[in-house]
Short mmCIF file of N, CA and C in Angstrom, two decimals:
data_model
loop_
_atom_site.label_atom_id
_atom_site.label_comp_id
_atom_site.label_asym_id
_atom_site.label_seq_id
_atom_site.Cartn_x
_atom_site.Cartn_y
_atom_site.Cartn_z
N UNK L 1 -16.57 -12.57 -0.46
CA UNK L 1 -15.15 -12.80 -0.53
C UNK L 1 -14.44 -11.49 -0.16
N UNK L 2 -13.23 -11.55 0.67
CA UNK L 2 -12.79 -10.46 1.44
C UNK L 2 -11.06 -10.68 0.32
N UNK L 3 -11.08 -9.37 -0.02
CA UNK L 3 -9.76 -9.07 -0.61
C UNK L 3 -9.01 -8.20 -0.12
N UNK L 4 -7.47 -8.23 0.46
CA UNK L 4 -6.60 -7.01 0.59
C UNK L 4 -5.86 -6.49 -0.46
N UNK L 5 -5.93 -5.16 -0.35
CA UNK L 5 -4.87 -4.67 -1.71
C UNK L 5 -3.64 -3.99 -0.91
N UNK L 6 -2.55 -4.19 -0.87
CA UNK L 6 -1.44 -3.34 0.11
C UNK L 6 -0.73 -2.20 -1.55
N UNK L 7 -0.83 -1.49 -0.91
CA UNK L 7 0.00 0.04 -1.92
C UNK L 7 1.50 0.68 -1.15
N UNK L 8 2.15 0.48 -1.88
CA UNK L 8 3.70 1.20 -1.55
C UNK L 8 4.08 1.83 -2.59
N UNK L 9 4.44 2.67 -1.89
CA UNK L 9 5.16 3.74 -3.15
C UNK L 9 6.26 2.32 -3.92
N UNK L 10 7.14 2.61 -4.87
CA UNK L 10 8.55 2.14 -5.82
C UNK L 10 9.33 2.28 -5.04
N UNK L 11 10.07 1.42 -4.83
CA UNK L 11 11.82 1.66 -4.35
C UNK L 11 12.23 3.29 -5.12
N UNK L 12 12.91 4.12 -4.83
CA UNK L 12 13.61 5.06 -5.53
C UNK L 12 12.76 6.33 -5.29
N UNK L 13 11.36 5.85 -5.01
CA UNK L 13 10.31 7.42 -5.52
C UNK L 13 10.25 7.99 -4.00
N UNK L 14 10.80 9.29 -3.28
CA UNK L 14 10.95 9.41 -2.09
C UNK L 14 9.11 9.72 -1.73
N UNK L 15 9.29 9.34 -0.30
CA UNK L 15 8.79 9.52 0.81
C UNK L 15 8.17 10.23 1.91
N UNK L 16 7.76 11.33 1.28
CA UNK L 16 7.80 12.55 2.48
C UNK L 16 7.15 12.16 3.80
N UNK L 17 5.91 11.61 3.73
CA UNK L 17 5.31 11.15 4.95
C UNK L 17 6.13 10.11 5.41
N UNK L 18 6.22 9.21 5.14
CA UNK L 18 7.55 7.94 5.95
C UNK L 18 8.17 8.64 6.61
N UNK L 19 9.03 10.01 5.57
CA UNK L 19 10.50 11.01 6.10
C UNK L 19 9.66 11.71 7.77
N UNK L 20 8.60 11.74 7.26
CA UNK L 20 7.94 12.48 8.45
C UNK L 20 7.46 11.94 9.80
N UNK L 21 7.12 10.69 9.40
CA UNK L 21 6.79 9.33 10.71
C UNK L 21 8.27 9.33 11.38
N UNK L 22 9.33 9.09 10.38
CA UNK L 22 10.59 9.29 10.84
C UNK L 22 11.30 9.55 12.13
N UNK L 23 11.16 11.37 11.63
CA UNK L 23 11.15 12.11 12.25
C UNK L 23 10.87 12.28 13.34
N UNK L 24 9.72 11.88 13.31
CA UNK L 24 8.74 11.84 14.53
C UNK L 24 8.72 10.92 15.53
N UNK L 25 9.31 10.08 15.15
CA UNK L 25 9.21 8.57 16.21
C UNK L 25 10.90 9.01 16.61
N UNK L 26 11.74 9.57 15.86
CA UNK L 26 13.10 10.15 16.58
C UNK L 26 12.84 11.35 17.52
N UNK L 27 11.82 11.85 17.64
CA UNK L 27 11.50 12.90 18.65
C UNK L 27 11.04 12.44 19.46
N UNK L 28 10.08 11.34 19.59
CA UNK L 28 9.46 10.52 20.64
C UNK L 28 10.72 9.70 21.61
N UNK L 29 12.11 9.61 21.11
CA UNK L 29 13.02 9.07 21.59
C UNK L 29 13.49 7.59 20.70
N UNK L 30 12.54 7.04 19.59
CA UNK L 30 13.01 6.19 19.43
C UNK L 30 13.82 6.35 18.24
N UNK L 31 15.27 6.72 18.50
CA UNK L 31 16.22 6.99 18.04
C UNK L 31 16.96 5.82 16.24
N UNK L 32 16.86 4.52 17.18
CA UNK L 32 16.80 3.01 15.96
C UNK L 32 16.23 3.16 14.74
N UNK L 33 15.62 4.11 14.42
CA UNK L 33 14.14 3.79 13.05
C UNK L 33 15.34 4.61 12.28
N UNK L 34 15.68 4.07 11.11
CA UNK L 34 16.62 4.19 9.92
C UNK L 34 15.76 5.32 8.41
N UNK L 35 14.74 4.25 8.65
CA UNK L 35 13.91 4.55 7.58
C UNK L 35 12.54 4.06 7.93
N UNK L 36 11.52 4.51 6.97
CA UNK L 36 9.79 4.60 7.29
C UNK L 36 9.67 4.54 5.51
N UNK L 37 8.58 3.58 5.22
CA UNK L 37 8.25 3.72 4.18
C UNK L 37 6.23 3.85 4.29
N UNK L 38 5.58 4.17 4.08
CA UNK L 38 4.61 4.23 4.48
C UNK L 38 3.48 4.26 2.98
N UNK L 39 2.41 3.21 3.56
CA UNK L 39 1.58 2.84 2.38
C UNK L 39 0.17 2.70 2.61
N UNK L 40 -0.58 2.04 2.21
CA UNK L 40 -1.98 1.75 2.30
C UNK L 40 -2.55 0.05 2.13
N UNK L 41 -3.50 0.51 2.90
CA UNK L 41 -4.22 -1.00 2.74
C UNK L 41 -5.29 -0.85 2.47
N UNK L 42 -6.15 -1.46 1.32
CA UNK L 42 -7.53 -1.59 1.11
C UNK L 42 -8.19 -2.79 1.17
N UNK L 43 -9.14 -2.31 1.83
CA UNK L 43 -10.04 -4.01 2.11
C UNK L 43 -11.62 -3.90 1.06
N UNK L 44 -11.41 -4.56 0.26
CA UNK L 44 -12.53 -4.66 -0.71
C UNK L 44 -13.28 -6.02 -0.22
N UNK L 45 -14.69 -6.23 -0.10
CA UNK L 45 -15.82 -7.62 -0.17
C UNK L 45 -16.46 -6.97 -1.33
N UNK L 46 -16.27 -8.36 -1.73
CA UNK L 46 -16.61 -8.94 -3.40
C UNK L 46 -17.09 -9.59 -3.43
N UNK L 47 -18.34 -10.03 -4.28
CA UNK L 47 -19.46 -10.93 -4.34
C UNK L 47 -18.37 -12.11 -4.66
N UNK L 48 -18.74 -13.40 -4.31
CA UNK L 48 -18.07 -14.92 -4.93
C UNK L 48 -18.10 -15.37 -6.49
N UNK L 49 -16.65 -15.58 -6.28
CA UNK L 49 -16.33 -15.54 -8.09
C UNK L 49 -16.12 -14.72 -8.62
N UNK L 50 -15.67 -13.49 -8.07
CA UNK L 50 -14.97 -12.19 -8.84
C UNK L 50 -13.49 -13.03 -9.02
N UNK L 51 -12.52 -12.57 -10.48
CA UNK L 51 -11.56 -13.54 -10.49
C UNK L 51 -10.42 -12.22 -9.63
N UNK L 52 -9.78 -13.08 -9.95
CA UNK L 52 -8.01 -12.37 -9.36
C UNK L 52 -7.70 -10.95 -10.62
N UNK L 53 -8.48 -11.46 -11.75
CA UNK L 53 -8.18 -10.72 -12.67
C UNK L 53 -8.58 -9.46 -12.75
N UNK L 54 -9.81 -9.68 -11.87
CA UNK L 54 -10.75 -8.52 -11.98
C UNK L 54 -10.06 -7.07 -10.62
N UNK L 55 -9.69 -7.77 -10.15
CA UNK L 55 -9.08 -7.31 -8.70
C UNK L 55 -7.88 -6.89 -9.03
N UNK L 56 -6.67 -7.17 -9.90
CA UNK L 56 -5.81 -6.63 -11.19
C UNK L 56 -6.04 -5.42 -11.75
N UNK L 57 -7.44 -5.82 -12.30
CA UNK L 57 -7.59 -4.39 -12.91
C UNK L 57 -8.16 -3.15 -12.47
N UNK L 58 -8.91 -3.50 -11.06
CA UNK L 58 -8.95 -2.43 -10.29
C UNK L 58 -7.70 -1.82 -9.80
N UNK L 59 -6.76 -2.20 -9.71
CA UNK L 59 -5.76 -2.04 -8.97
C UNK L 59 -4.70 -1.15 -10.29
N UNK L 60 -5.01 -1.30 -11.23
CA UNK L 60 -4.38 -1.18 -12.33
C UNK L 60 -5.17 0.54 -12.40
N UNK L 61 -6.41 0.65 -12.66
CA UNK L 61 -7.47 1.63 -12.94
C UNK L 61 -7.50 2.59 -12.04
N UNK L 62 -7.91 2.07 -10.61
CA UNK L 62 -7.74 3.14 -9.86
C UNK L 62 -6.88 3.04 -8.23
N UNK L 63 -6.93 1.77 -8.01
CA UNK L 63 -6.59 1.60 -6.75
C UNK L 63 -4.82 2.04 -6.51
N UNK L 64 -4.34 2.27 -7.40
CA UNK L 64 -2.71 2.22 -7.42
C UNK L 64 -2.68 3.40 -8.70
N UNK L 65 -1.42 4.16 -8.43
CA UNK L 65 -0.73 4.90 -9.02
C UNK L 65 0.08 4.06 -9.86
N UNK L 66 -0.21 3.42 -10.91
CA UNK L 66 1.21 2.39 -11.29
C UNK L 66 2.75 2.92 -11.53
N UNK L 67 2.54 4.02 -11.85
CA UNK L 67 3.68 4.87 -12.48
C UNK L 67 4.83 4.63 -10.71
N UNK L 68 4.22 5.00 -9.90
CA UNK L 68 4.48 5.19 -8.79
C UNK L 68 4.54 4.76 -7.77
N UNK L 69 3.99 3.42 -7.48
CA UNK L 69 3.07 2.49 -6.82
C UNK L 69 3.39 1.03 -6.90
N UNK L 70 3.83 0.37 -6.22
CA UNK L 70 3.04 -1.02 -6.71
C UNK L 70 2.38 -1.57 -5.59
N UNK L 71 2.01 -2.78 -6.02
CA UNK L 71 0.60 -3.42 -4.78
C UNK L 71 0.83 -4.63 -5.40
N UNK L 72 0.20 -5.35 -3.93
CA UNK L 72 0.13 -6.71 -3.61
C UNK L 72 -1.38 -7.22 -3.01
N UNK L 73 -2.19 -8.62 -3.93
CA UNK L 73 -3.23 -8.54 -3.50
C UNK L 73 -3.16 -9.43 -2.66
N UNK L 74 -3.91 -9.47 -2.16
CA UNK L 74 -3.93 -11.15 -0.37
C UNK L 74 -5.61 -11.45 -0.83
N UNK L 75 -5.74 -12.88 -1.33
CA UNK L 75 -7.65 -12.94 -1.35
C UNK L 75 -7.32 -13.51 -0.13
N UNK L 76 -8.77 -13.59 0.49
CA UNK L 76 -8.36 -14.21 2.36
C UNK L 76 -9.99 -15.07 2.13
#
């Protein structure tokens, strides 16, 4: 079983790398980009019948900063 975990920083908690993709894609010329928020994706395979719960609490433990962080899981 194939799981995604997506990680984004919180609304409010700034950005430096986003600020920096930014930046950067305004030097490349593309002037339009307002804002960049920039995050992670983890792809975990999991034996069959791991629950949703269990995948929670990884995400809880180590996969995410909660303080800082939140995430969204996708089972596929």
């Amino acid at each position: 079983m194939k799981v995604r975990v997506f990680v984004m920083l919180k609304t409010g908690v700034l950005d430096p790398q986003g600020e920096a993709v930014r930046h950067a894609l305004g030097a490349l010329g593309f002037d339009g980009v307002q804002g960049v928020r920039q995050g992670k994706v983890i792809e975990l395979e999991l034996a069959d019948g791991t629950s949703g719960a269990t995948v929670t609490e990884m995400c809880e433990k180590l996969l995410a900063n909660t303080v800082i962080e939140s995430y969204r899981i996708e089972m596929l």
